[in-house]
Amino acid sequence: MATVRHGRRTWGLILLLILGLPGMAAAAEFQLKSDTLFRFFERHTNREKEFSIAPAYEYLQVDVGSSSEPGLSFHGYGWGRADLANDGYFEDDTAGEILYGYLEYRGKEANFNARLGRQYIFEGVANEAVDGLRLSTDLGRYFSASVYGGQSVALDSENGRDGDSIYGGRLAHHLKGWYDVGVSYKEIENENDLAEKMLGVDLGVYLPYGVGLYGFSSRNLDTDGWGEHSYELRFKLAGIDIRPYYQQFRYEDQFDTGANGAYPFRFLAETDEEIKVVGADATMKVGESWDFGVKAKNYDYDRRDDNTQYYSVLATWYADGRSSLGGEAGVMNGDAAEDDYVLLRAYAYWDRLPKLLPLSFLTGEVVWVDYREAIYDEDTSLFVSLGAGKRFLEDALEIKLSGDYSRDPYFDDEVKGMLTISYLLGRPN
Amino acid sequence: MTKTKIAIALTMIALLGLLAACAVLDGGRSLSFTHPSAADIGAKPKVCSGCHEGGEPIPFARFDHTPFFADNHRLEATQYEQTCRGCHQVSFCNDCHATRVELKPSDRNPTDNDRRMPHRGDYLSRHRIDGRTDPVSCFRCHGNPKAARTCAPCHGK
């Protein structure tokens, strides 16, 4: 039954596209973006069979209508996969997904916005894909609001679930140059039973001397407890951007999201763990060519009664176009040896190659990790990636080839290859 | 959905429409939908505060793409989603944030190594440690049944 409903919803979305497109296409801007990926890798699995895997993916994005002027527009994006080797490696997986497909209306006044169809909602406590309607508008100079409702894509046809609904919204108060504060709400039902009910409060306070205080708290109204408090300061000192922060998560209230939950988080919800994170980032630009960054954070676990620290430093050098060189070092250091590792990463992106070379860009990357406690008798991993690309037709067509090598606790000598053909028809992004 | 819930939803929409009509009278906050392209302004903007010096309805300095911005943009995106959409199409966000993406971001775009995407390299081994250390960061992208299909082969449904 769930599959039938899933099919109906997919066909409903396609019908929405067919009905919505012609009316707009005549006078509107049009963009089609296609990424065709051909991957190849080998895999040994517990099905005691060696797979040579050669999937082809198509990522297709269609936009009809102006994104810079008020009016009606359509936006669609999805992917599909064909298993060219056809030897059963993907037998348990779907062959594609419509990530979004919605009609959008932008009003001339008050930032009014309406979206109908499959869409992703990032709003306060919401981080959800919804088949439904979302409305948002300013409410005068000091308030703005949004509401949404429909069916949850995450629950659609999963594990026999059916009859779901989701709705919520966010009300925000703004005082220009002083603060923004928002209250958000989300409720999900599954088979007419409550699956998840969350309340969120978000905050931005703009203090003198360029100091900002930002934060977010969420309360699980089903378990009646605060799942998250995350608050941070941002300020600039001697040209260095500094961001100290504090976060606190209570697993039961964070992870107990009813039917909308999944393993391994359901298990964690029952551990009664609480974690406090204290940390800081600092970044600095030196001239137009250099970025430097430092990060340090400490995780303090209540039930486990131990701590873990993570530190990293990075540096990036920029040149013409997209050319850049970068390096990063990170250290995870826990009370338990199994949590310790050292990570080193370096990359190069060489854009705008000399014209005598038949390529537009070259890329390279190395990631090396040393684990203090071996995983499956291996205590290091090495990842090397090389890539090259050529752009044609004033950059509308791009062909990229990449190859990856990995030697790590899970794979002895894994080699992966990918050919990507990207085509953009219409206005530039 | 019960009739009561439908009534509540319709009432909320009607109320929002009424308030929106009132908002038009007051002018509201002006916000450009689309940022000028790199071709229009001569270079791809990276640091918002380089041009936006403050005093605007949107605190653009918060959106400066510092080296750690990819790690820390959640609060900005959930408070000012429309500002992100000024430069990024939603498909850009969906490379990482979507209900069901089969390829991790660095596999989807292997030559975009300058974007400092998550899970680069041998993340299968590293996720055992990151998952113990900071499962909330996993939960934000893999916390619902469809998104957790990546986890299901080992962790179960």
XYZ file of C-alpha atoms in Angstrom:
586
model
C 0.000 0.000 0.000
C 2.835 2.367 0.886
C 4.396 1.810 -2.526
C 1.100 2.649 -4.226
C 0.833 5.904 -2.257
C 4.467 6.705 -3.032
C 3.709 6.199 -6.715
C 0.660 8.463 -6.512
C 2.684 11.229 -4.888
C 5.415 10.951 -7.493
C 2.876 11.083 -10.306
C 1.182 14.021 -8.573
C 4.478 15.902 -8.615
C 5.038 15.068 -12.282
C 1.492 16.283 -13.090
C 2.271 19.511 -11.234
C 5.333 19.959 -13.441
C 3.397 19.298 -16.646
C 0.597 21.697 -15.701
C 2.892 24.387 -14.397
C 5.599 24.472 -17.047
C 3.884 25.524 -20.293
C 2.203 28.596 -18.840
C 5.512 29.996 -17.651
C 7.912 28.768 -20.270
C 6.756 31.052 -23.077
C 7.967 34.313 -21.534
C 10.138 33.114 -18.688
C 13.816 32.425 -18.247
C 14.706 28.767 -18.581
C 17.613 26.804 -17.193
C 18.428 23.144 -17.532
C 21.386 21.702 -15.721
C 22.456 18.122 -16.306
C 25.187 16.156 -14.574
C 25.754 12.664 -15.983
C 28.075 10.521 -13.860
C 29.671 7.234 -14.832
C 31.309 5.542 -11.830
C 33.365 2.383 -11.615
C 34.644 0.502 -8.570
C 34.949 -3.014 -7.210
C 33.544 -4.308 -3.968
C 33.759 -7.489 -1.925
C 30.682 -7.894 0.268
C 29.337 -10.357 2.801
C 27.197 -11.781 0.020
C 30.380 -13.688 -0.917
C 30.447 -12.238 -4.360
C 32.883 -9.834 -5.932
C 31.065 -6.995 -7.618
C 32.366 -4.877 -10.474
C 30.094 -1.914 -10.080
C 29.388 0.528 -12.876
C 26.443 2.763 -12.061
C 25.456 5.730 -14.216
C 23.737 8.635 -12.478
C 21.771 11.475 -13.986
C 21.219 14.599 -11.880
C 18.767 16.886 -13.631
C 17.759 20.374 -12.567
C 15.109 22.472 -14.315
C 14.262 26.083 -13.485
C 11.591 28.019 -15.312
C 10.955 31.641 -14.434
C 12.966 34.548 -13.209
C 14.700 34.128 -9.888
C 15.389 37.860 -9.602
C 11.913 39.303 -10.166
C 8.558 38.769 -8.513
C 6.239 36.321 -10.200
C 5.687 32.638 -10.777
C 8.495 30.164 -11.325
C 9.129 26.443 -11.239
C 12.109 24.602 -9.795
C 12.837 20.893 -10.064
C 15.795 18.693 -9.175
C 16.271 14.967 -8.913
C 18.516 12.057 -9.639
C 18.246 8.599 -11.101
C 20.575 5.640 -11.355
C 21.060 2.839 -13.842
C 23.265 -0.126 -12.930
C 25.243 -0.669 -16.119
C 26.973 -3.776 -14.777
C 23.539 -5.100 -13.747
C 24.925 -7.727 -11.380
C 22.631 -7.103 -8.423
C 24.782 -4.883 -6.221
C 22.009 -2.257 -6.019
C 19.129 -4.676 -5.703
C 17.986 -3.275 -2.341
C 18.149 0.411 -3.250
C 15.871 2.847 -4.998
C 16.882 3.952 -8.435
C 16.271 7.631 -7.910
C 14.619 10.434 -6.012
C 12.870 13.710 -6.756
C 14.710 16.003 -4.344
C 12.459 18.955 -5.072
C 9.823 20.016 -7.554
C 7.729 23.051 -6.712
C 5.931 26.053 -8.095
C 7.031 29.284 -6.457
C 5.349 32.658 -6.342
C 7.262 35.708 -5.161
C 5.187 38.786 -4.367
C 6.134 42.379 -5.072
C 5.638 43.436 -1.482
C 6.671 42.257 1.952
C 8.914 39.460 0.690
C 5.820 37.319 0.215
C 6.736 33.842 -0.968
C 4.602 30.781 -1.690
C 5.882 27.350 -2.686
C 3.736 24.375 -3.681
C 5.145 20.911 -4.267
C 8.095 18.895 -2.967
C 10.534 21.213 -1.225
C 13.193 21.245 1.461
C 12.465 23.425 4.472
C 15.289 24.922 6.545
C 13.543 26.994 9.142
C 14.156 27.146 12.865
C 13.542 23.657 14.142
C 12.661 22.315 10.659
C 15.184 20.479 8.509
C 12.692 18.485 6.472
C 11.592 17.577 2.967
C 7.864 18.174 2.551
C 5.284 17.480 -0.136
C 3.026 20.443 0.483
C 2.635 24.200 0.780
C 4.864 26.804 2.397
C 4.002 30.481 2.801
C 6.231 33.216 4.162
C 5.968 36.969 4.450
C 7.142 39.981 6.355
C 4.573 41.246 8.812
C 5.400 44.900 8.849
C 8.802 46.263 9.642
C 9.413 44.229 12.785
C 8.001 40.755 12.219
C 8.129 37.968 9.645
C 6.425 34.602 9.585
C 6.220 31.370 7.673
C 3.936 28.353 7.782
C 4.095 25.016 6.010
C 2.081 21.838 5.879
C 1.854 18.622 3.919
C 3.299 15.132 3.990
C 6.740 14.186 5.233
C 8.962 12.844 2.466
C 11.193 11.154 5.038
C 8.351 8.900 6.173
C 6.946 8.219 2.754
C 6.846 4.467 2.081
C 9.613 3.723 4.576
C 9.327 0.534 6.607
C 5.644 0.223 5.757
C 4.817 3.588 7.297
C 1.843 5.429 5.916
C -0.605 8.239 6.600
C 1.925 10.816 7.701
C 1.564 14.580 7.919
C 3.827 17.449 8.846
C 3.146 21.076 9.636
C 4.816 23.957 11.407
C 6.121 27.455 11.045
C 8.313 30.204 12.402
C 7.481 33.647 13.761
C 10.386 36.083 13.949
C 10.837 39.538 15.420
C 13.507 41.853 13.999
C 14.928 45.128 15.217
C 17.384 46.241 12.567
C 20.907 46.507 13.902
C 19.909 45.173 17.327
C 18.509 41.666 17.224
C 16.526 38.915 15.489
C 14.610 36.392 17.547
C 12.475 33.560 16.216
C 10.149 30.899 17.591
C 9.543 27.826 15.453
C 7.347 24.768 15.729
C 7.190 21.420 13.946
C 4.765 18.527 14.333
C 4.838 15.242 12.470
C 2.140 12.596 12.648
C 2.282 9.039 11.434
C -0.877 6.986 11.043
C -2.640 9.734 13.012
C -0.351 9.247 15.995
C 2.132 11.836 17.116
C 5.594 11.109 15.691
C 7.504 14.253 16.587
C 6.665 17.601 18.184
C 9.459 20.158 18.499
C 9.691 23.782 19.535
C 12.699 25.939 18.667
C 13.968 29.342 19.718
C 16.656 31.086 17.668
C 18.482 34.266 18.476
C 20.796 36.826 16.903
C 21.908 39.838 18.962
C 24.131 42.509 17.394
C 26.215 44.115 20.125
C 28.526 47.163 19.897
C 32.001 46.881 18.340
C 30.848 44.242 15.858
C 30.232 41.584 18.504
C 27.417 39.150 17.702
C 25.650 36.649 19.967
C 23.814 33.859 18.139
C 22.043 30.784 19.367
C 19.433 28.094 19.057
C 17.525 25.942 21.549
C 15.120 23.138 20.773
C 12.594 21.511 23.073
C 11.136 18.093 22.449
C 7.492 18.575 23.441
C 6.879 14.837 23.382
C 9.595 13.969 25.910
C 9.148 17.388 27.548
C 12.844 18.214 27.660
C 15.422 20.470 26.005
C 17.331 18.557 23.341
C 19.770 21.280 22.368
C 21.258 24.572 23.493
C 23.828 26.024 21.074
C 25.152 29.549 21.616
C 28.123 31.389 20.161
C 29.836 34.760 20.131
C 31.518 36.249 17.088
C 33.911 39.156 17.100
C 37.024 40.434 15.384
C 40.237 41.084 17.303
C 43.390 42.355 15.570
C 42.083 41.168 12.212
C 41.242 37.691 13.514
C 37.627 36.432 13.389
C 36.967 34.591 16.633
C 34.001 32.353 17.404
C 33.787 30.830 20.885
C 30.759 28.595 21.448
C 28.936 26.400 23.924
C 26.629 23.512 23.045
C 24.643 21.096 25.150
C 22.706 18.085 23.894
C 20.518 15.678 25.842
C 20.287 12.481 23.799
C 16.803 11.448 24.924
C 15.268 14.773 23.869
C 17.449 15.220 20.789
C 17.157 11.739 19.308
C 13.728 10.520 20.491
C 11.814 11.647 17.412
C 9.254 8.832 17.352
C 8.379 7.350 13.971
C 10.603 9.975 12.344
C 13.621 8.446 14.090
C 16.051 5.841 12.828
C 18.854 3.608 14.055
C 21.444 4.106 15.471
C 19.903 7.265 16.972
C 16.938 5.406 18.503
C 19.412 3.380 20.497
C 21.258 6.534 21.613
C 17.967 8.089 22.763
C 17.760 5.395 25.432
C 21.257 5.961 26.831
C 20.344 9.006 28.952
C 23.606 10.615 27.823
C 24.178 14.348 27.952
C 27.062 16.052 26.183
C 28.512 19.518 26.654
C 30.753 21.007 23.975
C 32.979 24.023 24.537
C 35.117 25.285 21.710
C 36.388 28.114 19.566
C 37.322 28.787 15.940
C 39.656 31.542 14.807
C 40.226 32.510 11.181
C 42.386 35.171 9.622
C 42.845 36.535 6.106
C 46.308 37.740 5.187
C 46.123 39.893 2.087
C 44.025 38.588 -0.776
C 45.835 35.258 -1.040
C 45.946 33.559 2.340
C 43.409 32.136 4.787
C 44.432 30.626 8.119
C 42.231 28.841 10.622
C 42.485 27.214 14.043
C 39.815 25.115 15.758
C 39.659 23.605 19.248
C 36.747 21.898 20.975
C 36.158 19.753 24.021
C 33.351 17.184 24.359
C 32.326 16.374 27.922
C 30.119 13.280 28.366
C 27.989 12.999 31.469
C 27.147 9.269 31.570
C 30.399 8.040 30.039
C 32.206 10.387 32.408
C 35.011 11.125 29.990
C 36.192 13.807 27.563
C 37.370 14.071 23.992
C 39.172 16.977 22.375
C 39.502 17.904 18.718
C 42.062 20.388 17.382
C 42.767 21.434 13.834
C 44.768 24.006 11.904
C 44.474 24.866 8.219
C 46.004 27.183 5.670
C 44.855 28.004 2.138
C 46.590 29.968 -0.622
C 44.518 31.402 -3.481
C 45.675 32.360 -6.964
C 43.935 33.252 -10.237
C 40.443 31.965 -10.868
C 39.687 28.991 -8.706
C 43.314 27.977 -8.229
C 44.265 27.244 -4.646
C 46.535 25.137 -2.457
C 45.518 24.041 1.010
C 46.540 21.922 3.941
C 44.854 20.855 7.157
C 45.919 18.890 10.217
C 43.492 17.573 12.821
C 43.880 15.629 16.065
C 41.117 13.770 17.897
C 42.223 12.965 21.424
C 39.906 11.074 23.736
C 40.121 9.468 27.165
C 39.501 6.213 25.313
C 42.321 5.201 22.942
C 39.780 3.974 20.375
C 38.696 7.595 19.849
C 42.129 8.929 18.908
C 43.329 9.770 15.436
C 45.554 12.204 13.586
C 44.413 13.469 10.190
C 46.486 15.238 7.539
C 44.977 16.577 4.331
C 46.478 18.491 1.432
C 44.886 19.535 -1.832
C 45.655 21.489 -4.989
C 43.256 22.948 -7.535
C 45.039 24.332 -10.610
C 42.608 26.397 -12.667
C 43.229 28.269 -15.930
C 45.995 26.008 -17.191
C 48.345 27.265 -19.931
C 46.649 27.120 -23.315
C 49.179 24.663 -24.672
C 47.702 22.060 -22.333
C 44.494 20.418 -23.569
C 42.820 20.793 -20.153
C 41.041 23.523 -18.191
C 41.953 22.402 -14.674
C 43.786 19.753 -12.648
C 43.058 18.660 -9.094
C 44.846 16.541 -6.531
C 44.248 15.559 -2.939
C 45.798 13.367 -0.241
C 44.174 12.417 3.065
C 46.168 10.375 5.573
C 44.811 9.213 8.934
C 46.644 7.481 11.759
C 44.415 5.646 14.259
C 45.849 5.124 17.721
C 43.906 1.870 18.095
C 43.839 -0.321 14.997
C 40.546 -0.951 13.208
C 40.404 -4.460 11.716
C 44.188 -4.706 12.306
C 44.895 -1.566 10.272
C 45.998 1.589 12.033
C 46.327 3.955 9.067
C 44.359 4.949 6.011
C 45.538 6.644 2.843
C 43.315 8.323 0.263
C 44.642 9.841 -2.966
C 42.483 11.548 -5.571
C 43.459 13.006 -8.935
C 41.192 14.809 -11.357
C 41.182 16.781 -14.575
C 38.581 18.682 -16.539
C 37.976 20.523 -19.754
C 35.381 23.243 -20.335
C 33.735 23.895 -23.692
C 31.092 26.191 -25.187
C 31.949 29.174 -22.950
C 31.931 26.896 -19.903
C 28.404 25.559 -20.622
C 29.809 22.053 -21.117
C 32.318 20.544 -18.726
C 33.855 17.073 -18.860
C 35.671 15.845 -15.750
C 37.591 12.657 -15.057
C 38.702 11.598 -11.606
C 40.375 8.605 -10.025
C 40.590 7.713 -6.328
C 42.809 5.234 -4.515
C 42.173 4.156 -0.933
C 44.019 1.804 1.415
C 42.279 1.698 4.758
C 40.792 -0.601 7.449
C 37.824 -1.494 5.234
C 39.457 -1.758 1.791
C 42.888 -3.161 0.925
C 43.458 -1.350 -2.347
C 40.300 0.269 -3.624
C 40.356 2.099 -6.931
C 37.404 4.198 -8.054
C 36.949 6.132 -11.252
C 34.360 8.619 -12.409
C 33.564 10.480 -15.598
C 31.253 13.472 -15.243
C 29.613 15.321 -18.099
C 27.967 18.565 -16.966
C 25.843 20.685 -19.240
C 24.159 23.977 -18.481
C 21.517 25.367 -20.791
C 20.188 28.825 -20.030
C 21.211 31.512 -17.602
C 24.397 31.103 -15.543
C 24.054 30.084 -11.903
C -4.662 14.578 9.557
C -7.743 15.203 11.691
C -10.372 17.825 10.842
C -9.215 19.879 13.813
C -5.648 19.938 12.494
C -6.858 20.930 9.036
C -8.915 23.728 10.584
C -5.886 24.939 12.553
C -3.722 24.889 9.420
C -6.322 26.789 7.368
C -6.751 29.331 10.164
C -2.991 29.858 10.317
C -2.832 30.401 6.570
C -5.782 32.827 6.636
C -4.227 34.720 9.536
C -0.918 34.895 7.722
C -2.666 36.237 4.616
C -4.408 38.902 6.676
C -1.173 39.927 8.357
C 0.602 39.952 5.007
C -1.998 42.357 3.679
C -1.322 44.612 6.668
C 2.410 44.240 6.081
C 2.107 45.626 2.558
C 0.845 48.903 4.030
C 3.988 49.200 6.136
C 6.460 48.367 3.369
C 8.193 45.570 5.261
C 11.931 44.876 4.920
C 13.360 45.056 1.439
C 15.540 42.124 0.399
C 16.972 41.495 -3.043
C 16.139 37.986 -4.245
C 19.313 37.370 -6.231
C 22.849 38.551 -5.659
C 24.594 40.078 -8.703
C 26.677 37.457 -10.485
C 30.466 37.273 -10.482
C 30.389 38.647 -14.046
C 28.398 41.694 -12.879
C 30.658 42.616 -9.985
C 33.997 41.526 -11.434
C 34.836 38.651 -9.104
C 33.156 35.839 -7.231
C 32.276 37.280 -3.813
C 33.571 35.281 -0.864
C 33.475 37.675 2.042
C 30.082 39.397 2.307
C 31.364 42.059 4.711
C 33.844 43.178 2.040
C 30.969 45.101 0.403
C 28.176 45.005 3.011
C 29.479 47.144 5.843
C 26.454 46.953 8.111
C 23.343 49.037 8.659
C 21.312 46.761 6.359
C 18.269 44.690 7.295
C 20.302 41.507 6.936
C 23.500 41.128 9.039
C 25.611 40.055 6.060
C 28.855 39.765 8.044
C 27.400 36.570 9.552
C 27.550 35.017 6.071
C 31.281 35.565 5.478
C 32.525 32.276 4.040
C 35.496 31.810 6.340
C 37.435 28.507 6.112
C 35.120 26.942 8.733
C 31.845 28.296 7.307
C 30.981 24.885 5.849
C 31.094 23.490 9.423
C 29.100 26.283 11.046
C 26.386 27.681 8.754
C 23.361 26.023 10.367
C 22.152 29.012 12.367
C 22.450 31.338 9.366
C 20.573 28.935 7.081
C 17.697 28.364 9.491
C 17.300 32.070 10.338
C 17.963 33.576 6.889
C 17.324 30.871 4.313
C 16.380 33.534 1.741
C 19.826 35.135 2.040
C 21.507 31.818 1.148
C 19.204 31.590 -1.877
C 20.519 34.932 -3.102
C 23.694 33.170 -4.259
C 22.994 29.422 -4.045
C 20.285 27.453 -5.792
C 18.598 24.910 -3.541
C 20.255 22.100 -5.504
C 23.608 23.338 -4.159
C 22.351 22.760 -0.595
C 20.836 19.408 -1.592
C 24.247 17.990 -2.466
C 24.573 17.503 1.308
C 21.146 18.256 2.814
C 18.489 16.060 1.273
C 16.216 13.252 2.269
C 17.934 10.721 0.071
C 21.289 11.262 -1.628
C 23.074 8.060 -2.566
C 26.475 9.645 -3.184
C 28.236 11.482 -0.402
C 29.088 15.061 -1.425
C 32.760 14.363 -2.141
C 31.843 11.380 -4.338
C 29.250 13.451 -6.191
C 31.832 16.204 -6.864
C 35.292 14.582 -6.541
C 37.150 17.384 -8.339
C 35.643 20.114 -6.127
C 38.362 19.487 -3.530
C 38.572 23.226 -2.708
C 35.079 23.136 -1.144
C 36.273 21.258 1.958
C 33.317 18.904 1.802
C 32.491 16.574 4.687
C 33.411 12.878 4.752
C 36.389 13.296 2.424
C 38.613 10.258 2.049
C 38.176 7.095 4.125
C 35.220 8.274 6.183
C 33.869 4.754 6.719
C 36.639 4.177 9.269
C 36.531 7.672 10.729
C 32.760 7.673 11.216
C 33.133 5.030 13.953
C 34.997 7.608 16.008
C 33.086 10.742 14.963
C 29.827 8.891 15.584
C 30.831 8.042 19.161
C 32.247 11.496 19.772
C 29.549 13.686 18.214
C 26.473 11.726 17.078
C 24.406 14.933 16.881
C 26.404 16.007 13.840
C 25.454 12.678 12.159
C 21.823 13.046 13.218
C 21.281 16.362 11.458
C 21.668 14.753 8.023
C 20.957 11.050 8.724
C 18.321 11.315 11.450
C 15.142 10.317 9.612
C 14.142 6.942 8.128
C 14.853 7.759 4.492
C 18.125 9.618 5.106
C 19.261 6.824 7.450
C 19.186 4.251 4.658
C 22.919 4.949 4.373
C 23.268 3.679 7.952
C 20.766 0.806 7.733
C 22.980 -1.931 6.193
C 25.084 -2.000 9.396
C 22.969 -0.267 12.049
C 19.544 -1.668 11.098
C 16.221 0.036 10.468
